[in-house]
Amino acid sequence: MQLLTHSSLMNASSPQNRPRPTGNASKILTAKDGPRTLRILASLLFDSETATFVKDRVVTVSRVTGLITDVSSIKSDVDYVNDQSADIVDLRPQNIVLLPGLVDTHVHLFLGPYNVSSGWDDQVLGQSVAERTIRATTRAKDTLMSGYTTVRDLGTEGAGEADIALRKCISAPMSIIPGPRLFTVTRAIVPSGTYGPKSELHPHDEGVDGVQGADTADGEAECRKVIRRQVGAGADWIKIYGEALNEDQLSRSRLEAVSPRTGNYSFPTFTREEFKALIDTAHSLGTKICAHAISDSTIKMLIELGIDSIEHGYLMTETGALKALQDSNGRTKWNPTLATFRPGGLYPDSTCNAAKRAFQKALKMGGISFATGGDTGTFAHGANALEMTTMIEYGATPREALKWSTLGGWECIRGRTWDGEEGKERLKNFEKAAEAGLHANCAEDEVKAFERIEEWPLGDNDVPFGVIKPGFAADLAGLIVSARSMAWLGLGLDGGRADESAGMDVDDFCDAIQHRVEFVMKGGRVYKMGGTEIARGL
């Protein structure tokens, strides 16, 4: 057995040729026979189900299934050094906290920040689909290297179904580019006359030069048809625009110059009957559906009709839509997208302040199921954690924000067959099959354990993630924190209001989650080690 630093991972052709490490870098111990198992040793691990940090854990991963097979207390180091059946990644020397891979539930990989990549119209009309797809591949890599192992892309915004091809190139068995698990919607759905880009020469036209930012549907029949078409194209999710957020989405935006109040008024985009047709058809085809919406009345109606997640929602009140979210008992998730509404960004201060107030009201109420999606793409890909740190800035504790960014992401994004009693049964079966793999004599036996429960082959978007426990995907992120942060996290303190007098270093944690992700694993493959990227995974 040999000891290996991250610096030689990409150059080593065989375990026998790998050198010993120097210093206290994260290290890997490699058995000569190329074992099927990888063990990760961590001083501190985040349990997303209990929102607590636990000390001194070893996570065992199957390289055959890409799933976690065991989580247990660390024994004597000698037991691992002498174990020829597994490779060992030791994260303990660097104060690395091990997290489940992070989940961003609202991204746009086919868009870049408007102040960097030019404006929305400039990208949608000025860049070909080929160019936008190439740019999306680099953004996908940046996202993964920042510790985000799963994202939900909520619309290509004029790039058609290019997200389906991107998903194919990222996902197993192809996996020709590094990126997160990618849940797609292809095109968002809008009624006629509501979405950009809008032609100045031909005001009646939908789109410009054949480019439309979204799919259009009018009337119940067309609403059913567009859902069927998108599901048939391969969408994981459906996204609808329930209300306008900016001038590109406003039904009467062309009146703004002469009637500013009317031109800027946000109407519900569809009728109740159309909303119902969209939601019911999606569900009948086993597909979840989310809505871009902002106001009490529209969001209450959507929740009554069974919408699965709400995006934005900054005008919700305690007695209106927030209460409806609370009463849904977690069935409808909320992605407040606070990062895109940070002051000094794309939106006026009034909108930013409203988003902050709505989130703080929801925190005070309790009982609302959050996920963390920042509308990433309006700001830089790879800076996805800005949503989490904004939540902390506005009053959430680090443990709450981490839970929403891991387990909350899984509960939001997962397919419908993972919900309810059927989902609970699937999770039990996955756990048992994964644990059986821990004791299997060969790779074939690991596969047979999943064949017996009719779950083989495993699909990238149809395995559990967001929790470090047997049966869940081996999606992991490790971040370096200060010794002080390591100490207070280990004590169960997280810098919340009750801990302020203890002098907790929340700023260090927020900096770490944004800038100090040193280790990334997705599906049992290491993509980042000691801060060094491993593009094809190890």
GROMACS .gro file of C-alpha atoms in nm, residues 10 21 26 38 54 60 66 73 90 128 145 182 251 268 273 284 324 356 364 389 402 421 457 477 481 507:
model
   26
   10MET     CA    1  -0.367   1.301  -1.244
   21PRO     CA    2   0.300   1.266   0.001
   26SER     CA    3  -0.532   1.551   0.212
   38LEU     CA    4  -1.305   0.381  -0.125
   54VAL     CA    5  -2.075   1.430   1.404
   60THR     CA    6  -1.735   0.377   0.269
   66GLY     CA    7  -2.132   0.503  -0.691
   73SER     CA    8  -1.690   0.566   1.365
   90ASP     CA    9  -0.787   1.103   0.469
  128SER     CA   10  -2.569   3.081  -3.124
  145MET     CA   11  -1.582   2.219  -0.853
  182LEU     CA   12  -2.844   1.788  -1.414
  251SER     CA   13  -4.800   4.112  -2.061
  268PRO     CA   14  -5.127   3.607  -1.357
  273GLU     CA   15  -5.821   2.636  -1.571
  284SER     CA   16  -5.029   1.236  -1.475
  324ALA     CA   17  -5.058   2.823   0.237
  356LYS     CA   18  -3.561   3.974   0.246
  364LYS     CA   19  -4.029   3.336   1.207
  389THR     CA   20  -2.473   3.267   0.274
  402LEU     CA   21  -2.682   2.340   0.499
  421GLU     CA   22  -4.485   0.558   0.089
  457PRO     CA   23  -2.889  -0.006  -1.396
  477ALA     CA   24  -1.795   1.808  -0.064
  481VAL     CA   25  -1.265   2.579   0.805
  507ASP     CA   26  -1.800   3.468   0.874
   0.00000   0.00000   0.00000
